[in-house]
Structure formats: structure tokens, C-alpha cells
Amino acid sequence: MVIFGASGDLTKRKLVPALYALAAEGSVPDGFTVIGAARSPLSDEEFRADMREGVEKYGRIHLREDVWERFAAGLRYATYNMDAEDGFDHLKQALEAADRERGTAGNRLLYFSTPPNAVMPLTDRLNTAGLTTQAPGTFVRVIIEKPFGRDLATARELNTRLHTAFVEEQIYRIDHYLGKETVQNLLVFRFANGIFEPLWNRQYIDHVQITVAEEIGVEGRGSYYEEAGALRDIVQNHIMQLVAIMGMEAPSNFQAEMVRDEKVKLLRAVRPIHPDDALSHSVRGQYSAGYINGQPVPGYRDERGVAPDSLRETFVALKLDIDNWRWAGTPFYLRTGKRMPKRSTEIVIQFRRVPHSPFAGSVPLAAGAVPEDGIDPNLLILRIQPDEGISLRFGAKIPGQALRIESVNMDFMYGTAFREQSPDAYERLLLDCMLGDPTLFAREDEVEEAWRFCTAILDGWRAHPPDRTNSPNYPAGTWGPEESHAFMARDGRAWHVP
Ligand SMILES: NC(=O)c1ccc[n+]([C@@H]2O[C@H](COP(=O)([O-])OP(=O)(O)OC[C@H]3O[C@@H](n4cnc5c(N)ncnc54)[C@H](OP(=O)(O)O)[C@@H]3O)[C@@H](O)[C@H]2O)c1
């Protein structure tokens, strides 16, 4: 495996700790070799020391000396020069040495862990250097990190450019959400259980909410965030993937193309929002200074790398309609934000109320409320992170002479139901790529369909910038701007509080 941009943060924090965990549990053979590649000069020894620190600091499992010794024997470093004719010679030599000394047999996994603007030049240069072609009986695969483009046009351009060097089967677009156990469990929950699927449609589901709330701010990545914003950073990839998994039809089997075909079909059915309608289908927000867990935190505009008059969104709420028989009339509400009161990714399925409540008279009602309002609707809450698990909320009789109803939860918690620790998302995805299984990676058309929806909103937003007098519009440590609550209230609904 060659990691390009190996001098960066992702390699040390995520990739190498994940590879170490795979080595520790015997999922990769002893000859497995990782070549860290970047422009900065570094010796093999310096690279190993840095990676060891990464495993010790960020690894899921404790570093064991004997395992580390074996793993580190396959850790190498090679510099490259993007501008010189022979700029990749050093890397080529390192790869040939690995084939010779460690039996890697010409199989290569290329991981682009560089900033996005380096992906196209790197592709071109590797192509010219002959490092992208698969000799008979060997494989060359490439993993591309997010963000994949910044709108539909740039995503298409990137796909076209990648295809000059790689065929689609070689390209693995990584979205680490898909490597999470809880996200994979959504597929199991839906398609391995007979009881939920009959209810999984417009007839029984009132609406679906998907929330990705982050407690953290921009964590020193202000300049990246100024370019990206919440829609590009979270909605286009992670949330749209969750929409696809929640909404898709059952594939006839679990082969990669079967699953991906169904996801794409769902994304194609997402109703396009005309840029002129973007404002009525979305809410943008930006945080000001506030408190998280009682500690003061700065506003977005005070973060390093952020313009003092920035209008970049750190919060977005959206309404999405799906035009097919399963979902017509059942909207999906999506929201994500930074500096929310707590970190939480969850999907809430709100079922329709009973058509008529025989208990209506027995429940004390607020003035003006309609009888059914006495009983809360049933909710199925799928918690992706943290407190991974599933809760079903339903009404139960409060013990006593009177007939009073209260909502109770039936809970499944990953942490208590299973002894096994969940592997990190990168472990699963790296292993899948080595095994040539692209099921949990986004295909070309999947990425473009997600961008199609998001780009129309971006276009509408560009035409109608946020009101300067109302930005920032939510204090850190709150669930986003007031407009987000009004957005739901307009449809007679409310956000679930995680
Ligand atoms: N960090 C995360 O948690 C995270 C999470 C999700 C996705 N990602 C994505 O993963 C990728 C890597 O993230 P990162 O945080 O490790 O990035 P990073 O630290 O900004 O960059 C990684 C390395 O890329 C090289 N690089 C920088 N500019 C380059 C250029 N113009 N051409 C070629 N190489 C260049 C640098 O190494 P040299 O100068 O030594 O070549 C740098 O150390 C990015 O695409 C990021 O968006 C990161």
C-alpha cells in the first residue's frame, strides 16, 4: 500500500493505526508493506517513529512490541517530486524492492491522502510514470478521500480525469461513514428482519429525520471549512449515503454492484430542488461564541483561517422529497451543524399516528389540542454514534386506576449486547479494498447523483447570500438557528432532541 501525502494528519491519526490493528489481528499477511510517500524528505526510521507515535496515541488497540516489530519491518518511506521527469523513481524503486524482498507480487493499493487539489496532478503523474496500470494477474487500486469535487461539475471533471488513468473498478471513493458498524447494521436491520420492512414506506412512516451534530468547531481547519461549509463537508457525502441506505429497495443479493445499483436508483428519485426554491427547502446557520459543556468557546468568525465577515454555513437543515412509490409524501429532513450541544449522529423514523384514538377522552389535553395529540407518535431511533444502538418508542399505560399513557423506550445497545469491540471504520474499508470489495465505497454515479441535489442548493444559496444582519444566527452550544425549528414547525413537525 502506498499512502500519498503520508506526512499529513490523516495518515498518522487514522490510516496507520487502522493498518496496525489489521496486522495485530492477523488480517494482513506478514509481507504486507506500507510505503509512506510525500514530497517532504524523511528517513524510513523517522517515518516509523512518527507512525509508532500515531498508533500509541490514536490506535484502537494497545501497541504490542512483537506486533509492532513485525508491522514496522514493512513500513517504508519514499519521497516524490511532482515536477521532475524522474520524480517517482524513488517510489518505483521502493515498490520493486517490496516485491523482491517481501513478496508483494506487484499488487498495489494507492491511497491519495493529499489535499483535493493534488488528486488530479498526482493521477496524471502516476499515469505517466506507469504506476497505474495493472499487469496481468496483479491489481492496482486507488482510494480517493473526500471531498470528491466541490459541485457536480468538478466531481464530473474529477471522475473523467481519474478515468484517464484508472478504470472504474480500480477506483475506491472512500466515505468513512460507510465503514461504521452502525451504518452497515442499517442494512442488516432493514433487510435481515421481516417485521420492519412492511412498515418501511409512506403508508406507515410520517417522515424521517437524519441529524449529524458535532460538538467540535473547525479544529484549526478554518481555511478548509471556509471553502467547504456544512453542506459540502457532511451532507453531500455522509448524509446522502444515509439517505440512500434508509430509502433504497432491497438488493437481490449483497454483491457490490447490486447494492450500489439500488442506492443510485434511490438517489435518482430524490426530487431536484430548483435553485429558486433552495431557500424554502433549506436553512443556513453560522455559530457565534457560546458555551459547550459549560466552557466558553469562540464563534466561527474568530477561528483561525476564517474571514472576520465570513458568511460560510456551519449549520444546514434541508427537506428532501423522494419521488417513488415507497416514499412519495414522506419527507426526509436532514440537518448537520458544528458546535451543537452534543455529538450525535442519529436517524429518527417517525411513524404515523393511529387513525383514531379510542383513548382520546382519557388523556388530559392541552387547550386547543386535537384528541390524538395526547399520545406521542411512535419513533424508531437509530443511533449511529455515540451510544450506538436502536430505540423504539411507543406508548404504555402508566400503572394506576386512571388510563394514562406515557412514551417508553425499548432499547438495544451495541455496547451491552455484544462483547466484541467495533473495528474502526478505516480498518474495515482498507481491508475491503485490499480484498477488492467495493460495496462500501461510492461509485461514480452515486457521487454525481448526490452532487446533483446539493449543487442546486449551492446555486440557490449563491444567488441569495445570507442576510448579514442575521449572521451568525446561533450561539455555540445550541441546536442551530431559530429558523431551523420554524422550518419544521411550518410542516407541523419538530426536530427530535438527541
Ligand atoms: N484529517 C482528517 O481527519 C480527514 C478526515 C476526512 C478526510 N480527510 C481528507 O484526507 C486527505 C488528507 O488529509 P490530511 O488531514 O492528512 O491532509 P493534510 O495534512 O493537509 O495533507 C496531507 C499531505 O499532503 C501533502 N500535500 C499538501 N499539498 C500538496 C500538493 N499540492 N500536492 C501534493 N501533495 C500535497 C503534504 O505532504 P508533503 O508536502 O510532504 O507532500 C501533506 O502532509 C484530505 O483530502 C482530507 O480532505 C481528512
Coordinates of C-alpha atoms and ligand atoms in Angstrom, one line a residue:
M1 CA 0.0 0.0 0.0
V2 CA 1.3 3.4 -0.9
I3 CA 0.0 6.4 1.0
F4 CA 0.5 9.6 -0.8
G5 CA 0.6 12.6 1.5
A6 CA 1.9 10.4 4.3
S7 CA 3.4 13.3 6.1
G8 CA -0.1 14.5 6.9
D9 CA -2.6 14.2 9.7
L10 CA -4.9 11.5 8.3
T11 CA -2.0 9.0 7.9
K12 CA -0.8 9.3 11.4
R13 CA -4.2 9.6 13.1
K14 CA -6.3 7.1 11.1
L15 CA -4.7 5.1 8.4
V16 CA -1.6 3.7 10.0
P17 CA -3.4 2.9 13.3
A18 CA -6.0 1.1 11.3
L19 CA -3.4 -0.9 9.4
Y20 CA -1.6 -1.7 12.6
A21 CA -4.9 -3.1 14.0
L22 CA -5.4 -5.2 10.9
A23 CA -1.9 -6.6 11.3
A24 CA -2.4 -7.2 15.1
E25 CA -5.5 -9.3 14.4
G26 CA -3.8 -11.2 11.6
S27 CA -6.0 -9.8 8.8
V28 CA -3.0 -8.9 6.6
P29 CA -0.1 -11.3 5.7
D30 CA 3.4 -10.7 7.2
G31 CA 4.7 -9.5 3.8
F32 CA 2.2 -6.6 3.8
T33 CA 4.1 -3.4 3.1
V34 CA 3.2 0.2 3.6
I35 CA 5.2 2.9 1.7
G36 CA 4.5 6.4 3.1
A37 CA 5.1 8.8 0.2
A38 CA 5.2 12.5 0.2
R39 CA 7.3 15.4 -1.0
S40 CA 8.9 16.2 2.4
P41 CA 12.1 14.3 2.9
L42 CA 12.0 11.8 5.8
S43 CA 14.0 8.7 6.5
D44 CA 12.4 5.3 7.0
E45 CA 13.4 5.5 10.7
E46 CA 11.8 8.9 11.2
F47 CA 8.6 7.8 9.4
R48 CA 8.4 4.6 11.6
A49 CA 8.9 6.7 14.8
D50 CA 6.2 9.1 13.7
M51 CA 3.8 6.3 12.9
R52 CA 4.5 4.5 16.1
E53 CA 3.5 7.7 18.0
G54 CA 0.3 7.7 15.9
V55 CA -0.5 4.1 16.8
E56 CA 0.2 4.8 20.5
K57 CA -1.8 8.0 20.6
Y58 CA -4.8 7.3 18.4
G59 CA -4.9 3.5 17.9
R60 CA -7.9 1.4 18.9
I61 CA -5.7 -1.3 20.3
H62 CA -2.7 -1.1 22.5
L63 CA 0.7 -1.3 20.8
R64 CA 2.4 -4.6 21.4
E65 CA 6.1 -4.7 20.9
D66 CA 6.2 -8.0 18.9
V67 CA 3.4 -7.0 16.6
W68 CA 4.9 -3.6 16.1
E69 CA 8.3 -5.1 15.2
R70 CA 6.7 -7.2 12.5
F71 CA 4.5 -4.4 11.2
A72 CA 7.3 -1.8 11.3
A73 CA 9.5 -4.1 9.2
G74 CA 7.1 -3.4 6.3
L75 CA 6.9 0.4 6.9
R76 CA 9.0 2.4 4.4
Y77 CA 9.1 6.0 3.2
A78 CA 9.7 7.4 -0.3
T79 CA 9.8 11.0 -1.4
Y80 CA 8.5 12.1 -4.8
N81 CA 8.7 15.2 -6.8
M82 CA 5.6 16.1 -8.8
D83 CA 7.6 18.4 -11.1
A84 CA 10.6 16.4 -12.2
E85 CA 10.6 13.9 -15.1
D86 CA 12.1 11.2 -12.8
G87 CA 10.2 12.4 -9.7
F88 CA 8.7 9.0 -9.0
D89 CA 11.8 6.9 -9.5
H90 CA 12.5 6.6 -5.8
L91 CA 8.9 5.3 -5.2
K92 CA 9.2 2.9 -8.1
Q93 CA 12.4 1.5 -6.6
A94 CA 10.8 1.1 -3.2
L95 CA 7.9 -0.8 -4.8
E96 CA 10.2 -3.1 -6.7
A97 CA 12.2 -3.7 -3.5
A98 CA 9.0 -4.6 -1.7
D99 CA 8.1 -7.1 -4.5
R100 CA 11.5 -8.6 -4.3
E101 CA 12.0 -8.7 -0.5
R102 CA 8.5 -9.1 0.8
G103 CA 6.6 -10.9 -1.9
T104 CA 4.1 -8.2 -2.6
A105 CA 3.8 -9.6 -6.2
G106 CA 3.1 -6.3 -8.0
N107 CA -0.2 -5.7 -6.2
R108 CA -0.7 -2.1 -5.2
L109 CA -3.1 -0.1 -3.3
L110 CA -2.6 3.6 -3.8
Y111 CA -4.2 5.9 -1.1
F112 CA -4.5 9.6 -2.0
S113 CA -4.3 11.2 1.4
T114 CA -3.4 14.6 0.0
P115 CA -5.5 17.8 -0.2
P116 CA -8.1 17.5 -3.0
N117 CA -6.2 19.9 -5.4
A118 CA -3.4 17.3 -5.6
V119 CA -5.5 14.4 -6.8
M120 CA -5.7 15.3 -10.5
P121 CA -2.0 16.2 -10.9
L122 CA -1.0 13.1 -8.9
T123 CA -3.2 10.9 -11.1
D124 CA -1.6 12.4 -14.3
R125 CA 1.9 12.0 -12.9
L126 CA 1.4 8.4 -11.7
N127 CA -0.1 7.5 -15.1
T128 CA 2.9 8.9 -16.9
A129 CA 5.2 7.1 -14.6
G130 CA 3.4 3.8 -15.4
L131 CA 2.2 3.3 -11.8
T132 CA -1.5 3.0 -12.6
T133 CA -1.5 0.1 -15.0
Q134 CA -2.3 -3.4 -13.8
A135 CA 0.0 -6.1 -15.1
P136 CA -1.8 -9.4 -15.9
G137 CA -2.6 -11.2 -12.6
T138 CA -2.0 -8.2 -10.4
F139 CA -4.1 -5.3 -9.2
V140 CA -3.7 -1.6 -8.8
R141 CA -6.5 0.1 -6.8
V142 CA -6.8 3.7 -5.8
I143 CA -8.6 5.1 -2.8
I144 CA -9.7 8.7 -3.0
E145 CA -10.5 10.7 0.1
K146 CA -13.3 13.2 0.5
P147 CA -14.2 15.9 -0.6
F148 CA -14.8 14.5 -4.1
G149 CA -15.2 17.7 -6.0
R150 CA -16.9 20.8 -4.8
D151 CA -20.0 20.6 -7.0
L152 CA -21.4 18.5 -9.8
A153 CA -19.2 19.9 -12.5
T154 CA -16.0 19.5 -10.6
A155 CA -17.0 16.0 -9.4
R156 CA -17.6 15.0 -13.1
E157 CA -14.3 16.6 -14.1
L158 CA -12.5 14.6 -11.4
N159 CA -14.2 11.4 -12.5
T160 CA -13.2 12.0 -16.1
R161 CA -9.6 12.7 -15.1
L162 CA -9.4 9.6 -12.9
H163 CA -10.7 7.5 -15.8
T164 CA -7.8 8.6 -18.0
A165 CA -5.6 6.6 -15.6
F166 CA -7.9 4.0 -13.9
V167 CA -10.9 2.0 -14.9
E168 CA -13.9 2.4 -12.6
E169 CA -13.3 -1.0 -10.9
Q170 CA -9.9 0.3 -9.7
I171 CA -11.4 3.4 -8.1
Y172 CA -12.5 3.3 -4.4
R173 CA -14.1 6.6 -3.3
I174 CA -14.0 6.4 0.5
D175 CA -16.7 7.7 2.8
H176 CA -15.7 6.6 6.2
Y177 CA -19.3 6.6 7.4
L178 CA -20.0 3.5 5.3
G179 CA -17.3 1.7 7.3
K180 CA -19.0 2.3 10.6
E181 CA -20.6 -0.9 12.1
T182 CA -23.8 1.0 12.9
V183 CA -24.2 2.1 9.3
Q184 CA -23.7 -1.4 8.0
N185 CA -26.2 -2.5 10.6
L186 CA -28.8 -0.3 9.0
L187 CA -28.7 -2.7 6.0
V188 CA -28.9 -5.7 8.3
F189 CA -31.7 -4.1 10.3
R190 CA -33.8 -3.4 7.2
F191 CA -33.1 -6.5 5.1
A192 CA -32.5 -9.3 7.7
N193 CA -35.6 -8.7 9.7
G194 CA -39.1 -9.4 8.5
I195 CA -41.0 -7.1 10.8
F196 CA -39.8 -3.7 9.8
E197 CA -39.8 -3.8 6.0
P198 CA -43.6 -3.9 5.7
L199 CA -43.8 -0.7 7.7
W200 CA -41.0 1.0 5.8
N201 CA -42.9 3.2 3.5
R202 CA -45.2 6.2 3.1
Q203 CA -48.2 4.4 4.5
Y204 CA -46.7 4.0 7.9
I205 CA -43.9 6.5 8.1
D206 CA -44.8 10.2 8.6
H207 CA -41.2 11.4 8.0
V208 CA -37.6 10.6 8.5
Q209 CA -35.0 12.9 10.3
I210 CA -31.3 12.5 9.9
T211 CA -29.1 14.5 12.2
V212 CA -25.3 14.7 12.2
A213 CA -24.4 17.0 15.1
E214 CA -20.8 17.8 16.0
E215 CA -19.8 19.4 19.3
I216 CA -16.4 20.5 17.8
G217 CA -15.8 23.6 15.9
V218 CA -13.4 23.7 12.9
E219 CA -10.5 22.5 14.9
G220 CA -7.8 24.6 13.2
R221 CA -9.1 23.7 9.7
G222 CA -10.7 27.1 9.3
S223 CA -9.3 27.7 5.8
Y224 CA -10.6 24.3 4.6
Y225 CA -14.0 25.0 6.1
E226 CA -14.3 28.4 4.5
E227 CA -14.1 26.7 1.2
A228 CA -16.3 23.8 2.1
G229 CA -19.1 24.6 4.6
A230 CA -21.5 22.1 6.2
L231 CA -23.3 21.1 3.0
R232 CA -20.2 20.0 1.2
D233 CA -18.5 18.7 4.3
I234 CA -21.2 16.5 5.6
V235 CA -24.5 16.5 3.6
Q236 CA -23.1 15.6 0.1
N237 CA -21.3 12.6 1.3
H238 CA -22.2 11.2 4.7
I239 CA -25.9 12.3 4.9
M240 CA -26.7 11.4 1.3
Q241 CA -25.2 8.0 1.9
L242 CA -27.5 7.5 4.9
V243 CA -30.5 8.7 2.8
A244 CA -29.7 6.1 0.2
I245 CA -29.3 3.3 2.7
M246 CA -32.5 4.2 4.5
G247 CA -34.6 4.7 1.4
M248 CA -33.3 2.0 -1.1
E249 CA -35.1 -1.1 -2.2
A250 CA -33.7 -4.5 -1.0
P251 CA -31.0 -5.7 -3.4
S252 CA -31.4 -9.3 -4.5
N253 CA -28.0 -10.1 -3.1
F254 CA -25.1 -8.4 -1.4
Q255 CA -22.8 -8.1 -4.4
A256 CA -21.3 -4.7 -4.7
E257 CA -23.0 -3.7 -7.9
M258 CA -26.4 -4.9 -6.7
V259 CA -26.2 -2.8 -3.6
R260 CA -24.8 0.2 -5.4
D261 CA -27.4 0.0 -8.2
E262 CA -30.2 0.2 -5.6
K263 CA -28.5 3.2 -3.8
V264 CA -28.2 5.0 -7.1
K265 CA -31.8 4.3 -8.0
L266 CA -32.9 5.9 -4.8
L267 CA -30.6 9.0 -5.2
R268 CA -32.0 9.4 -8.7
A269 CA -35.5 9.5 -7.3
V270 CA -34.6 12.4 -5.0
R271 CA -36.6 15.4 -6.2
P272 CA -34.3 18.0 -7.7
I273 CA -34.7 21.4 -5.9
H274 CA -34.7 24.3 -8.3
P275 CA -32.1 26.9 -7.2
D276 CA -35.0 29.4 -6.9
D277 CA -36.6 27.1 -4.3
A278 CA -33.4 26.5 -2.4
L279 CA -34.3 29.0 0.3
S280 CA -37.7 27.5 1.1
H281 CA -36.2 24.0 1.3
S282 CA -33.2 24.8 3.5
V283 CA -31.9 26.8 6.5
R284 CA -28.3 28.0 6.8
G285 CA -26.7 28.9 10.1
Q286 CA -23.4 30.0 11.5
Y287 CA -22.4 29.8 15.1
S288 CA -21.3 32.7 17.3
A289 CA -19.4 32.4 20.6
G290 CA -21.2 30.4 23.2
Y291 CA -20.8 27.6 25.7
I292 CA -20.1 23.8 25.3
N293 CA -20.4 21.8 28.4
G294 CA -20.1 25.0 30.5
Q295 CA -16.9 26.1 28.8
P296 CA -16.8 29.2 26.7
V297 CA -15.9 28.6 23.0
P298 CA -15.2 31.2 20.3
G299 CA -17.5 32.0 17.4
Y300 CA -16.8 30.7 13.9
R301 CA -15.5 34.1 12.7
D302 CA -13.0 34.0 15.5
E303 CA -11.5 30.7 14.4
R304 CA -8.0 30.7 12.7
G305 CA -8.2 30.9 8.9
V306 CA -11.8 32.3 8.9
A307 CA -12.7 35.7 7.5
P308 CA -14.0 38.1 10.1
D309 CA -17.1 38.7 7.9
S310 CA -17.5 35.2 6.7
L311 CA -20.9 34.0 5.7
R312 CA -19.9 30.4 5.4
E313 CA -22.6 28.0 6.8
T314 CA -21.7 25.8 9.8
F315 CA -25.2 24.5 10.1
V316 CA -27.7 23.4 7.5
A317 CA -31.2 21.9 7.6
L318 CA -32.9 20.6 4.5
K319 CA -36.1 19.0 3.4
L320 CA -35.8 16.3 0.7
D321 CA -38.6 14.6 -1.2
I322 CA -38.3 11.2 -2.8
D323 CA -40.4 10.7 -5.9
N324 CA -41.2 7.0 -5.9
W325 CA -44.0 4.7 -4.7
R326 CA -42.3 3.9 -1.4
W327 CA -41.7 7.5 -0.3
A328 CA -44.0 9.9 -2.1
G329 CA -45.3 12.3 0.5
T330 CA -42.9 11.2 3.3
P331 CA -40.2 13.8 3.5
F332 CA -36.7 13.3 4.8
Y333 CA -35.4 16.2 7.0
L334 CA -31.6 16.5 7.2
R335 CA -29.5 18.6 9.4
T336 CA -25.9 19.0 10.4
G337 CA -24.1 21.5 12.4
K338 CA -20.9 22.3 14.3
R339 CA -20.9 23.4 17.9
M340 CA -24.1 21.7 18.7
P341 CA -24.8 20.8 22.4
K342 CA -23.6 17.3 21.9
R343 CA -22.0 15.0 19.3
S344 CA -24.7 12.8 17.9
T345 CA -25.5 11.1 14.6
E346 CA -28.9 9.6 14.5
I347 CA -31.8 8.7 12.2
V348 CA -35.3 9.1 13.5
I349 CA -38.2 7.4 11.8
Q350 CA -41.5 8.9 13.0
F351 CA -44.4 6.7 12.3
R352 CA -47.9 8.0 11.5
R353 CA -50.3 8.3 14.4
V354 CA -53.1 5.9 14.9
P355 CA -56.0 6.8 12.6
H356 CA -58.4 7.2 15.6
S357 CA -57.5 7.1 19.2
P358 CA -60.0 5.2 21.4
F359 CA -58.2 6.7 24.4
A360 CA -58.6 10.3 23.3
G361 CA -61.1 11.1 26.1
S362 CA -58.9 9.6 28.8
V363 CA -55.8 11.7 28.1
P364 CA -55.8 15.2 29.6
L365 CA -55.4 17.5 26.6
A366 CA -53.8 20.9 26.3
A367 CA -56.3 23.6 25.4
G368 CA -56.9 23.6 21.7
A369 CA -55.2 20.3 21.1
V370 CA -56.8 17.7 18.9
P371 CA -57.5 14.3 20.6
E372 CA -54.7 12.3 19.0
D373 CA -52.2 14.8 20.3
G374 CA -52.4 13.1 23.7
I375 CA -50.3 10.3 22.5
D376 CA -46.8 10.8 21.1
P377 CA -46.1 9.2 17.8
N378 CA -44.0 6.0 17.7
L379 CA -40.4 6.6 16.9
L380 CA -37.7 4.3 15.8
I381 CA -34.3 5.9 16.6
L382 CA -31.2 4.5 15.0
R383 CA -28.1 5.9 16.8
I384 CA -25.1 5.8 14.6
Q385 CA -22.7 7.5 17.1
P386 CA -22.1 7.7 20.1
D387 CA -24.2 5.3 22.3
E388 CA -24.6 3.1 19.3
G389 CA -27.9 1.4 19.3
I390 CA -31.6 1.4 18.4
S391 CA -34.6 2.5 20.4
L392 CA -38.2 2.0 19.7
R393 CA -40.5 4.5 21.4
F394 CA -44.1 3.5 22.0
G395 CA -47.0 4.4 24.3
A396 CA -47.5 2.4 27.5
K397 CA -50.1 2.6 30.2
I398 CA -48.9 4.3 33.4
P399 CA -49.7 1.9 36.3
G400 CA -52.7 3.1 38.3
Q401 CA -56.5 3.3 38.2
A402 CA -56.7 6.0 35.6
L403 CA -55.9 5.3 31.9
R404 CA -52.9 7.5 31.3
I405 CA -50.4 6.9 28.6
E406 CA -46.7 7.7 28.5
S407 CA -44.0 7.0 26.0
V408 CA -41.4 4.4 26.9
N409 CA -38.3 3.1 25.1
M410 CA -37.3 -0.4 24.1
D411 CA -33.6 -0.3 23.7
F412 CA -30.8 -2.2 22.0
M413 CA -27.3 -1.0 22.9
Y414 CA -24.3 -2.3 21.0
G415 CA -22.1 -1.9 24.0
T416 CA -24.0 -4.3 26.2
A417 CA -25.4 -6.7 23.6
F418 CA -22.1 -7.7 22.1
R419 CA -18.7 -8.3 23.7
E420 CA -16.7 -7.6 20.5
Q421 CA -15.3 -4.2 20.1
S422 CA -16.3 -2.5 16.9
P423 CA -13.4 -2.1 14.5
D424 CA -12.6 1.4 13.3
A425 CA -14.3 2.4 10.0
Y426 CA -11.0 2.7 8.3
E427 CA -10.0 -0.9 9.3
R428 CA -13.0 -2.3 7.5
L429 CA -12.7 -0.1 4.5
L430 CA -9.0 -0.7 4.0
L431 CA -9.4 -4.4 4.2
D432 CA -12.4 -4.4 1.8
C433 CA -10.3 -2.5 -0.7
M434 CA -7.4 -5.0 -0.4
L435 CA -9.9 -7.8 -0.9
G436 CA -11.4 -6.0 -3.9
D437 CA -14.8 -5.5 -2.5
P438 CA -16.2 -2.0 -3.4
T439 CA -19.7 -2.5 -1.8
L440 CA -19.0 0.2 0.9
F441 CA -17.4 2.7 -1.5
A442 CA -19.2 5.2 -3.6
R443 CA -19.5 4.6 -7.3
E444 CA -19.0 7.3 -9.8
D445 CA -22.8 7.7 -10.5
E446 CA -23.6 7.7 -6.7
V447 CA -21.3 10.6 -6.1
E448 CA -22.6 12.6 -9.0
E449 CA -26.3 12.0 -8.0
A450 CA -25.6 13.3 -4.5
W451 CA -23.9 16.3 -6.0
R452 CA -26.8 16.9 -8.4
F453 CA -29.1 17.5 -5.4
C454 CA -26.5 19.5 -3.4
T455 CA -25.3 21.7 -6.3
A456 CA -28.8 23.1 -6.9
I457 CA -28.9 24.2 -3.3
L458 CA -25.5 25.7 -3.5
D459 CA -26.5 27.6 -6.7
G460 CA -29.6 28.9 -5.0
W461 CA -27.6 30.0 -2.0
R462 CA -25.1 31.8 -4.1
A463 CA -27.9 33.8 -5.7
H464 CA -29.3 34.6 -2.3
P465 CA -26.5 35.2 0.2
P466 CA -27.4 35.1 3.9
D467 CA -28.7 38.3 5.4
R468 CA -25.6 39.9 7.0
T469 CA -27.7 41.3 9.8
N470 CA -28.7 37.8 10.8
S471 CA -25.3 36.0 10.6
P472 CA -24.1 34.5 12.8
N473 CA -27.5 33.2 13.9
Y474 CA -27.0 30.6 16.6
P475 CA -24.8 30.6 19.6
A476 CA -22.4 27.7 20.0
G477 CA -24.0 25.1 22.3
T478 CA -27.5 25.3 20.8
W479 CA -29.3 23.2 18.3
G480 CA -28.9 25.7 15.5
P481 CA -30.8 28.8 14.4
E482 CA -34.4 29.6 15.4
E483 CA -35.2 29.3 11.7
S484 CA -34.4 25.6 11.8
H485 CA -37.2 25.0 14.4
A486 CA -39.6 27.2 12.5
F487 CA -38.7 25.3 9.3
M488 CA -40.0 22.1 10.9
A489 CA -42.9 23.8 12.7
R490 CA -44.1 25.0 9.3
D491 CA -44.8 21.4 8.4
G492 CA -46.3 20.7 11.8
R493 CA -43.3 18.7 12.9
A494 CA -40.4 19.2 15.3
W495 CA -36.8 18.0 15.5
H496 CA -36.1 15.2 17.8
V497 CA -33.7 16.2 20.6
P498 CA -30.8 13.6 20.6
Ligands
LIG1 N1 -7.6 14.7 8.6 C1 -8.8 14.1 8.7 O1 -9.3 13.8 9.8 C2 -9.6 13.9 7.4 C3 -10.9 13.4 7.5 C4 -11.6 13.1 6.4 C5 -11.0 13.3 5.1 N2 -9.7 13.9 5.1 C6 -9.1 14.1 3.8 O2 -8.0 13.3 3.7 C7 -7.0 13.9 2.9 C8 -5.7 14.0 3.8 O3 -6.0 14.7 5.0 P1 -4.8 15.3 5.9 O4 -5.5 16.0 7.0 O5 -3.8 14.3 6.2 O6 -4.3 16.4 4.9 P2 -3.0 17.4 5.0 O7 -2.3 17.1 6.3 O8 -3.5 18.7 4.7 O9 -2.2 16.9 3.8 C9 -1.5 15.6 3.7 C10 -0.2 15.8 2.9 O10 -0.4 16.1 1.5 C11 0.7 16.7 1.0 N3 0.4 17.8 0.1 C12 -0.1 19.0 0.5 N4 -0.3 19.8 -0.6 C13 0.0 19.1 -1.6 C14 0.0 19.3 -3.0 N5 -0.4 20.5 -3.6 N6 0.5 18.3 -3.8 C15 0.9 17.1 -3.3 N7 0.9 16.9 -2.0 C16 0.5 17.8 -1.2 C17 1.5 17.2 2.2 O11 2.7 16.4 2.3 P3 4.1 16.8 1.5 O12 4.1 18.3 1.5 O13 5.1 16.2 2.4 O14 4.0 16.2 0.2 C18 0.7 16.9 3.4 O15 1.4 16.5 4.5 C19 -7.6 15.3 2.5 O16 -8.1 15.1 1.2 C20 -8.7 15.5 3.5 O17 -9.7 16.3 3.0 C21 -9.0 14.1 6.2

